[in-house]
Structure formats: structure tokens, C-alpha cells
GROMACS .gro file of C-alpha atoms in nm:
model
  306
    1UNK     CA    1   4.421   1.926  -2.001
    2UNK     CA    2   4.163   1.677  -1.868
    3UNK     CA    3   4.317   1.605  -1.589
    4UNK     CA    4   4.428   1.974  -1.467
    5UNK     CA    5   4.057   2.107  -1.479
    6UNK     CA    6   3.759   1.990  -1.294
    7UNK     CA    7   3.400   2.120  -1.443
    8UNK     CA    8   3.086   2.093  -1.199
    9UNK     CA    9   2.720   2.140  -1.273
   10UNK     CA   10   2.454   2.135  -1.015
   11UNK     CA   11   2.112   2.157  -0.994
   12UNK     CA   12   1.880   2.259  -0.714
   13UNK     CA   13   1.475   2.143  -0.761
   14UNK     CA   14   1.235   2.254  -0.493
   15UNK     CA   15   0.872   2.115  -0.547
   16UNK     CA   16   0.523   2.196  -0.381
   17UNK     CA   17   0.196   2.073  -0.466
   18UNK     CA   18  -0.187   2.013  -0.298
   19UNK     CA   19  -0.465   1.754  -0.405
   20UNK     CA   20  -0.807   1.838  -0.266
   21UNK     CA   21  -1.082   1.625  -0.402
   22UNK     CA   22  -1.432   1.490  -0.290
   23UNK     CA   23  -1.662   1.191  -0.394
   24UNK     CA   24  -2.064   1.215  -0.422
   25UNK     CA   25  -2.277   0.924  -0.434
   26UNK     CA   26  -2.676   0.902  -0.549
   27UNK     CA   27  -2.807   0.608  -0.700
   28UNK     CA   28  -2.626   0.432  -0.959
   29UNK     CA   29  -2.399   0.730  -0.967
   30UNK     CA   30  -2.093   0.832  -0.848
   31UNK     CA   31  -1.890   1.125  -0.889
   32UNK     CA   32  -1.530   1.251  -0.812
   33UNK     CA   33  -1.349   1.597  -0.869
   34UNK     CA   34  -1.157   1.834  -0.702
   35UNK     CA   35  -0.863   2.058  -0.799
   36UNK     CA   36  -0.467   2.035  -0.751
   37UNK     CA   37  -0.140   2.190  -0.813
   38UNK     CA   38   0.229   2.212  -0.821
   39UNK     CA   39   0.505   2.450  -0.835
   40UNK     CA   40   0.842   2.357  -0.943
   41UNK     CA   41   1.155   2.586  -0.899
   42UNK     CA   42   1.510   2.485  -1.003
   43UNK     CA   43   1.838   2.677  -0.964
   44UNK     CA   44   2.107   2.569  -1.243
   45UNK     CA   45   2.491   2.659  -1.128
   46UNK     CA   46   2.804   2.580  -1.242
   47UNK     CA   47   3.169   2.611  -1.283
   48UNK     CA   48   3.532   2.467  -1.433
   49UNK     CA   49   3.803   2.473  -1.140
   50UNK     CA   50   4.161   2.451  -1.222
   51UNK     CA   51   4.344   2.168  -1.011
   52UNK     CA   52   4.640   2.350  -1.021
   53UNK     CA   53   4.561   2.695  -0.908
   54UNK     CA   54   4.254   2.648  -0.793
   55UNK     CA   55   4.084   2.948  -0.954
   56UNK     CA   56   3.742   2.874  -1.017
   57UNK     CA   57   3.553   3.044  -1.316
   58UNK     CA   58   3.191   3.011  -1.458
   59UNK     CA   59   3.108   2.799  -1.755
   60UNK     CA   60   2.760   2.705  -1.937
   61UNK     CA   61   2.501   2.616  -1.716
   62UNK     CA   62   2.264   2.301  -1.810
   63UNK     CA   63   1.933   2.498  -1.776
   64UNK     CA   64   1.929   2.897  -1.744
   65UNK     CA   65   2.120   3.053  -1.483
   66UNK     CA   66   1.847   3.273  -1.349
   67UNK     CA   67   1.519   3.220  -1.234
   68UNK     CA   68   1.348   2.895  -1.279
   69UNK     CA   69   0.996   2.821  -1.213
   70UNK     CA   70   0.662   2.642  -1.364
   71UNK     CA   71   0.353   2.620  -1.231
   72UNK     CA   72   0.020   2.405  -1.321
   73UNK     CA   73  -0.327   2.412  -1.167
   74UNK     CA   74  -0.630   2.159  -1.251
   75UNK     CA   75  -0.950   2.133  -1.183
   76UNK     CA   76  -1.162   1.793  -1.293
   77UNK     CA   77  -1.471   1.626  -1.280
   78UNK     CA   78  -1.514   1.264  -1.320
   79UNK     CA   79  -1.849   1.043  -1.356
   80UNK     CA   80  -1.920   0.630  -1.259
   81UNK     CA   81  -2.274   0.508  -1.358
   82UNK     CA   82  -2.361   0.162  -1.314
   83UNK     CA   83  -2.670  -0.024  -1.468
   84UNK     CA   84  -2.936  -0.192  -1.244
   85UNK     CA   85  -2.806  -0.536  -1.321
   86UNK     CA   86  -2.430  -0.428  -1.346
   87UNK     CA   87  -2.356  -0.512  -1.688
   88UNK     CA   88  -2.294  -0.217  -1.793
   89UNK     CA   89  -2.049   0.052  -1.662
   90UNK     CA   90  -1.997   0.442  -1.816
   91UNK     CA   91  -1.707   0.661  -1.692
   92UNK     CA   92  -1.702   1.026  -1.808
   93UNK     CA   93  -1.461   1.303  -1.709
   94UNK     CA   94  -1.339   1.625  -1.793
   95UNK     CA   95  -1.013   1.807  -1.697
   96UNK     CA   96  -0.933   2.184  -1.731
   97UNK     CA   97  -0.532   2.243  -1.711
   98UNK     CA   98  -0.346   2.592  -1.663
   99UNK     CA   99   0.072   2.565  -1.694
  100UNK     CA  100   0.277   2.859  -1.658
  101UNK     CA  101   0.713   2.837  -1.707
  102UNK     CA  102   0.929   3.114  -1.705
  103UNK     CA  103   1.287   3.105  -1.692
  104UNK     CA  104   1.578   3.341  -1.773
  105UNK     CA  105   1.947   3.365  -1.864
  106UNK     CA  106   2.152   3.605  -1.691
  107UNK     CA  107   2.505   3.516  -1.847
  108UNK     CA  108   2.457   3.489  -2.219
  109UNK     CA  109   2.788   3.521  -2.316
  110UNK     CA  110   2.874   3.163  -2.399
  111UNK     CA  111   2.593   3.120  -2.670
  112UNK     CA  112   2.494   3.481  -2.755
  113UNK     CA  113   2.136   3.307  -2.767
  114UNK     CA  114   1.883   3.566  -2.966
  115UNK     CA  115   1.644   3.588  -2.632
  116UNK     CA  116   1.694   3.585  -2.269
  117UNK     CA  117   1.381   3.493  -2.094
  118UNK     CA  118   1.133   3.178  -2.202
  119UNK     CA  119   0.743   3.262  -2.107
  120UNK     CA  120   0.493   3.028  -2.115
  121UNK     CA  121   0.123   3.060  -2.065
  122UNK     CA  122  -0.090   2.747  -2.196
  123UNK     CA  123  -0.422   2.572  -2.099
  124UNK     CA  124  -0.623   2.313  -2.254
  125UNK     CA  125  -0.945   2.106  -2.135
  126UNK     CA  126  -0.913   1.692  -2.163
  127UNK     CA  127  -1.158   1.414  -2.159
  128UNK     CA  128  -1.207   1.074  -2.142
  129UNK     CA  129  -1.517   0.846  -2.215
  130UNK     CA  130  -1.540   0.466  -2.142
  131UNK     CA  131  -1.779   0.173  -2.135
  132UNK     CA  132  -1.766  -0.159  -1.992
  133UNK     CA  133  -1.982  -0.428  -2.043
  134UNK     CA  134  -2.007  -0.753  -1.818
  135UNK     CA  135  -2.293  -1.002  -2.007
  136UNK     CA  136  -2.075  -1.289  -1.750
  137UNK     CA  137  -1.953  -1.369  -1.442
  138UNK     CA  138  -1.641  -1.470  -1.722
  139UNK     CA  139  -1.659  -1.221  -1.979
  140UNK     CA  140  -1.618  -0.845  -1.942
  141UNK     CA  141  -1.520  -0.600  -2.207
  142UNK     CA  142  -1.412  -0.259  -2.235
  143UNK     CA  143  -1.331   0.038  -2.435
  144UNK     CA  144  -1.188   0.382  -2.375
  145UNK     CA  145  -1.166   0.721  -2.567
  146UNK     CA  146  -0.933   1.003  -2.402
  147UNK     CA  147  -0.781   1.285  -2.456
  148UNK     CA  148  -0.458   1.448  -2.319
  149UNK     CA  149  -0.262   1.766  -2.304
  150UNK     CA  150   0.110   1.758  -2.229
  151UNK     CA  151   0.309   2.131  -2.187
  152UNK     CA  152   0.701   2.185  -2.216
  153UNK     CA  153   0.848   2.165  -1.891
  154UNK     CA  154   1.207   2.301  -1.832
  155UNK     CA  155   1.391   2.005  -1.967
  156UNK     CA  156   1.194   2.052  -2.279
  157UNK     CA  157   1.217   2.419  -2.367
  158UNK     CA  158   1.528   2.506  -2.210
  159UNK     CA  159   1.806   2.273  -2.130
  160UNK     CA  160   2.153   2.306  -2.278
  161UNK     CA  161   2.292   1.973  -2.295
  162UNK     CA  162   2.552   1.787  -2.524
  163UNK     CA  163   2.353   1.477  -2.622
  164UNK     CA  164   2.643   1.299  -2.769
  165UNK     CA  165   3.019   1.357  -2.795
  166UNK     CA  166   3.073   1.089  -3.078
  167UNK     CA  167   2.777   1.278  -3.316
  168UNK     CA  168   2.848   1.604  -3.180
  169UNK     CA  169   2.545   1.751  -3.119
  170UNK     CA  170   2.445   2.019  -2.890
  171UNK     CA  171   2.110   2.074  -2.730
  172UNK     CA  172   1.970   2.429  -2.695
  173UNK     CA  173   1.684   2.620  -2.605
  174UNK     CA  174   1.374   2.668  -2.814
  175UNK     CA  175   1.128   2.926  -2.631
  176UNK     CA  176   0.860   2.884  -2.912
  177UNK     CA  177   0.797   2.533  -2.821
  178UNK     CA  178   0.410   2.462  -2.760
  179UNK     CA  179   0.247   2.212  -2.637
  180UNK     CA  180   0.167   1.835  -2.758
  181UNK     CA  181  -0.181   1.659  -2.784
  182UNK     CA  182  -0.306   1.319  -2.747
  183UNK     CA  183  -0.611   1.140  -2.860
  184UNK     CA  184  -0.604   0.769  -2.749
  185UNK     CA  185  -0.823   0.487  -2.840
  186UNK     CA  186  -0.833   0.146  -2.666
  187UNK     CA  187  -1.035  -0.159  -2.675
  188UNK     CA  188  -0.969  -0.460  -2.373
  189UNK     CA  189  -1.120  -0.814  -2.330
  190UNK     CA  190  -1.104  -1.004  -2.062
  191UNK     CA  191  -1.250  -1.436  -2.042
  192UNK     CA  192  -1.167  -1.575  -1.629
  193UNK     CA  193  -1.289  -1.918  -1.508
  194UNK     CA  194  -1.099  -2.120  -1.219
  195UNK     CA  195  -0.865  -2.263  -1.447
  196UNK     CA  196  -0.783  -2.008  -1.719
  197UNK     CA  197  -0.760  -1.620  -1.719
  198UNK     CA  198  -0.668  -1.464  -2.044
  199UNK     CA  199  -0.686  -1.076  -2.132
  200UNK     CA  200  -0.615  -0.937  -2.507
  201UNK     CA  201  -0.591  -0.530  -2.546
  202UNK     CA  202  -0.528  -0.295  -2.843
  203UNK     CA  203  -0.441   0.123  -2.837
  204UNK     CA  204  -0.444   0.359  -3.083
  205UNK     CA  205  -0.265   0.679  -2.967
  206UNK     CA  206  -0.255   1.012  -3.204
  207UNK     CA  207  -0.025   1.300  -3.150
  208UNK     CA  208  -0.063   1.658  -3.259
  209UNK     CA  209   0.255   1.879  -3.223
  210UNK     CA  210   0.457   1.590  -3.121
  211UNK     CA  211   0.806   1.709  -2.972
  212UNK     CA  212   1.115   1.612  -3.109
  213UNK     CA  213   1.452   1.678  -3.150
  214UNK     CA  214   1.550   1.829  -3.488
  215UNK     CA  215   1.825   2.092  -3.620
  216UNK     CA  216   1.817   2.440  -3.555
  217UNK     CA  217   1.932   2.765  -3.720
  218UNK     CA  218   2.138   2.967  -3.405
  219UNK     CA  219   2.223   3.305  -3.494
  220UNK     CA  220   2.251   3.183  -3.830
  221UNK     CA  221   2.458   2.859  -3.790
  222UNK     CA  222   2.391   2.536  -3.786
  223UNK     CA  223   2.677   2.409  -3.587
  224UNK     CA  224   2.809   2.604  -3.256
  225UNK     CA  225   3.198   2.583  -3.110
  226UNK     CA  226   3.102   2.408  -2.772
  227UNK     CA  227   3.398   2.258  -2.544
  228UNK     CA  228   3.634   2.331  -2.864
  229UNK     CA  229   3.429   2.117  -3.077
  230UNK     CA  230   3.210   2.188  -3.356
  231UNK     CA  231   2.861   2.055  -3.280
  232UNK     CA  232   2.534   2.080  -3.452
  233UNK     CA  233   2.268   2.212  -3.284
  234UNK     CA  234   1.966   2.082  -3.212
  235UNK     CA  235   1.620   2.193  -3.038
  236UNK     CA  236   1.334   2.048  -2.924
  237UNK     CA  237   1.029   2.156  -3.184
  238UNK     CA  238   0.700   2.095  -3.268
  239UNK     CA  239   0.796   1.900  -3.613
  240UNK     CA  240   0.528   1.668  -3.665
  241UNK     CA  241   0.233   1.465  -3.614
  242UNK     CA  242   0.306   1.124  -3.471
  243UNK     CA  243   0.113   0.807  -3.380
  244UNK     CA  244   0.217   0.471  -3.114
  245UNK     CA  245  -0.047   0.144  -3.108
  246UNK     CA  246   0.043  -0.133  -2.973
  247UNK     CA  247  -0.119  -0.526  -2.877
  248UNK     CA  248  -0.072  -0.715  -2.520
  249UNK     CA  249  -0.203  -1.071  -2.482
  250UNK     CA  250  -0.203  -1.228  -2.185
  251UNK     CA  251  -0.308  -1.630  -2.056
  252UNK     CA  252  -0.248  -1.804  -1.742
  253UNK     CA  253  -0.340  -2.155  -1.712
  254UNK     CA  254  -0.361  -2.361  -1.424
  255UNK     CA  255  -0.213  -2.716  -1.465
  256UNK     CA  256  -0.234  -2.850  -1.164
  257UNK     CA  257  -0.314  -2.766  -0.806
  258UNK     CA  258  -0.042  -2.517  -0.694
  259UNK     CA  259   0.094  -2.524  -1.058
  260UNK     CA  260   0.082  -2.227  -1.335
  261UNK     CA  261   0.167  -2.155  -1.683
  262UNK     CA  262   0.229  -1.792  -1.757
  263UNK     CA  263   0.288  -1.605  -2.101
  264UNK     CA  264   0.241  -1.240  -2.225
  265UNK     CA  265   0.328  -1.109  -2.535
  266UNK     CA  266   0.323  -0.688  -2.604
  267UNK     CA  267   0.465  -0.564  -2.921
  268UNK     CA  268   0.437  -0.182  -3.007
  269UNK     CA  269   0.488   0.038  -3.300
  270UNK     CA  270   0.564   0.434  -3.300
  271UNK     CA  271   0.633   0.691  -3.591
  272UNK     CA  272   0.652   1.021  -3.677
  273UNK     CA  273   0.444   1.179  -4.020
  274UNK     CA  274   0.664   1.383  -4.192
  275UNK     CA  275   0.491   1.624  -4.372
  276UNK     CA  276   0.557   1.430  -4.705
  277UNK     CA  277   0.344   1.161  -4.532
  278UNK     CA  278   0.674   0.929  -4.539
  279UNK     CA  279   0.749   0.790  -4.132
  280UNK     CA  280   1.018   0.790  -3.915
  281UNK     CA  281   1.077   0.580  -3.615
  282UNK     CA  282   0.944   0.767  -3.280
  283UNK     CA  283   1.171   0.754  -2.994
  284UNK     CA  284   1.184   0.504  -2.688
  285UNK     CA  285   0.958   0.231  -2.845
  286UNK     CA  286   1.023  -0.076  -2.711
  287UNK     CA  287   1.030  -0.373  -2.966
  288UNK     CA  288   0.838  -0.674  -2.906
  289UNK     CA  289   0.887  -0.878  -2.587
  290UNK     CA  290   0.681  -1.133  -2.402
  291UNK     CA  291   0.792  -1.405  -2.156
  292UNK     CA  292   0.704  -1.749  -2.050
  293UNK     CA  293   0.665  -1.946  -1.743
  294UNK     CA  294   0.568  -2.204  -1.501
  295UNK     CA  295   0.507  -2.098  -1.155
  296UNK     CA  296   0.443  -2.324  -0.839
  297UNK     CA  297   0.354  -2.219  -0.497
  298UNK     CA  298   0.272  -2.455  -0.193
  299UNK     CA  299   0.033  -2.334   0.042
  300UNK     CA  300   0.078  -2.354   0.379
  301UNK     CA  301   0.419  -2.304   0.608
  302UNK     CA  302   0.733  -2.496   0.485
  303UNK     CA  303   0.838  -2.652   0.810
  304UNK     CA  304   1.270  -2.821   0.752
  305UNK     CA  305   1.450  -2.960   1.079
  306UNK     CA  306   1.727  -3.140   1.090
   0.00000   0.00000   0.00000
């Protein structure tokens, strides 16, 4: 059978946006903001053709067959003072966010999904505040609080996708998704002199309504016949708090003239809270990595002849 059919999905994603900021100056101060947007349509298709007879007939589509569109619209403020002498630095902004989806499924027949159309209408106002302080021409050290706002997009809230054959599990839509939160933390020092640079940082990140996949009740079932399999369906939901922090350090000596020793180090550690307080690993966290190395460069041309 695999090799008499031929199934084909496509997707077509049309994107606009504008960015129309201006910068003030008075003083010590400095200011930025402005206001941008984007809107994103995409146009899911596809179909199973039979190699032998060539008929062609519909199957699932990967996102809703219908009309696909989400729009967002900012407008934000941000603020640079810097003392007299320079040592110290503030940065202060504020972002206001509006993010509109809607998408619908005309052919429902293949899931028999309880709902048809996905509206979204969300907003949210972000922050950040940060100080830097430079008491040396070597020495400077800074630290950052910020918050962020993060809506479904399509691929969120309403993809159909089979995220693995060997587990059998089966993607679907979940049009009651909301949005996720962010309140970060992070704290950086850096020491430079001719001969060594080094840099150590530390974040803190918090989520509230973290998205994640977990199983879903459709129509009832927990498992769904999809390409005459039984899989176990799965949505994308607003489960649980989560939290990422992580470490970088970072030194580069110089041995000799033209000669360099290199190392970094950045290890990082994600989970979810389950509302028994117990944790479970987040997704994509990298584990710890770092690297070592010389490095030599010669100035000037490299001239060879024979």
C-alpha cells in the first residue's frame, strides 16, 4: 500500500509587517519608542493520490483548512539615563502588545473535532528595568529585571500533527489555549585588562501558564484511529508553572603576542511544577557544554612564493 499512494501536504505563509520608531535626546537622557506590526496568513492544503489511477482525494490537513490569519500590534517606550561621571547607567521600558488569531476548519469530517473556528483576542503590557554600574575602566556590572508576554500562534493552538509513529501520538487542536508569561532575572559581571577578559552571568526565568504538551479528552477518547493506527492524543495546554536558570563563564587569556586561550562553560537547568510541587524536565534544555581553545592570528599579509 505504501508504495501505490502518494500523500502531499502543503503550506502557503504570506507575512507583512512595519517598524516605525524615533529616538529623543536631552541631557543625560535618551529615549526610544515607536510602534510595529505584523500579519501572518497561512493556507493549509492537502491530499493522498493513488499511483495507480491517479484519483486524487482529500485527507487531514496539518493546520485548518480554512482561513488562517494572526495579527499583533505594539507600541513601546524605552528610557537610557546616564550619570554625570558615567558610572552608572538605568534602562527602563514598557511595551503594550495586542495579538489577534483566528482560524477555521471547513472539512471536519476526519476528526469530528467539538468546534470549528479558534478565536483569539489577548493583550498584555511588559517591562524591563536594568542598571549598570562602571566604578573602572576594568570592572562593569549589571543587572536586569523583565518581563514578557508570549501568545499561541497557529502552530500552538491549532496544528494537527503526528509527533511520533513509534509512541503513537497525535497532535490536535486546543482553542482554549492562553497565553504564557515570563518574569526574568539576571545578574552579569564583567573584569577586562590587555591581557585577560573574563565575564560570569546568572538568569532566573519564571513561567506562568507555561505551554506544554499533555493528553487530551477528544469527544470522549483518549486515543483517535489516525492513518489506521490507534494514537493518543495530545494538545498543547496551559498545565503548569515552569522555571529555566542557567550560569555562563567566560575567560580569554592572552599568552603571548598573537596567541589566545579561550574557554566558556554554560550549563542550564529547566522544569516544570506540577501542581503537587514535584518537577519534570522542561523541553529543549540543553545540558552543560563549554569548549576550550588556543587561538593564534598573525597580523599583517601572509606573503608564500615559490
Amino acid at each position: 500500500l505504501a508504495y501505490t499512494q502518494f500523500d502531499s501536504r502543503r503550506e502557503t505563509v504570506n507575512i507583512a509587517g512595519f517598524t516605525l520608531d524615533a529616538r529623543e535626546k536631552w541631557g543625560r537622557h535618551e529615549l526610544t519608542f515607536g510602534t510595529d506590526g505584523q500579519v501572518n496568513t497561512v493556507r493549509s492544503v492537502a491530499d493522498r493520490t493513488n499511483l495507480l489511477t491517479g484519483v486524487v482525494t482529500p485527507i487531514n490537513t496539518r493546520y485548518p483548512d480554512g482561513n488562517n490569519r494572526m495579527f499583533l500590534a505594539g507600541v513601546y517606550g524605552q528610557h537610557l539615563y546616564k550619570s554625570k561621571n558615567l558610572k552608572w547607567i538605568v534602562n527602563d521600558g514598557l511595551r503594550l502588545q495586542y495579538v489577534g488569531l483566528h482560524s477555521n476548519l471547513v472539512n471536519n469530517s476526519f476528526f469530528n473535532f467539538p468546534f470549528t473556528t479558534i478565536n483569539q483576542r489577548q493583550q498584555a503590557l511588559t517591562g524591563n528595568l536594568g542598571l549598570v554600574h562602571l566604578p573602572s575602566t576594568t570592572i562593569r556590572m549589571a543587572a536586569n529585571l523583565a518581563s514578557a508576554f508570549r501568545s499561541p500562534n497557529l502552530d500552538d493552538a491549532a496544528r494537527i500533527f503526528e509527533s511520533s509513529s513509534s509512541a503513537r501520538r497525535l497532535i490536535v487542536p486546543n482553542p482554549d489555549l492562553r497565553p504564557e508569561h515570563t518574569y526574568t532575572g539576571d545578574i552579569n559581571f564583567q573584569y577586562r585588562t590587555e591581557k585577560i577578559r573574563m565575564e560570569l552571568g546568572g538568569f532566573y526565568t519564571l513561567f506562568r501558564n507555561a505551554i506544554s504538551l499533555a493528553p487530551l479528552r477528544l469527544n470522549g477518547q483518549d486515543s483517535v484511529l489516525f492513518n489506521g493506527i490507534m494514537a493518543r492524543v495530545i494538545a498543547n495546554q496551559n498545565t503548569r508553572r515552569a522555571f529555566v536558570r542557567g550560569l555562563n563563564y567566560r575567560i580569554d587569556i592572552v599568552l603571548t603576542k598573537g596567541l589566545r586561550w579561550e574557554n566558556t562553560i554554560t550549563t542550564t537547568y529547566g522544569r516544570f511544577i506540577n501542581p503537587d510541587k514535584t518537577l519534570k524536565p522542561l523541553d529543549h534544555i540543553p545540558p552543560t557544554f563549554g569548549r576550550s581553545g588556543l587561538l593564534y592570528q598573525q597580523k599583517g599579509p601572509i606573503v608564500t612564493g615559490k
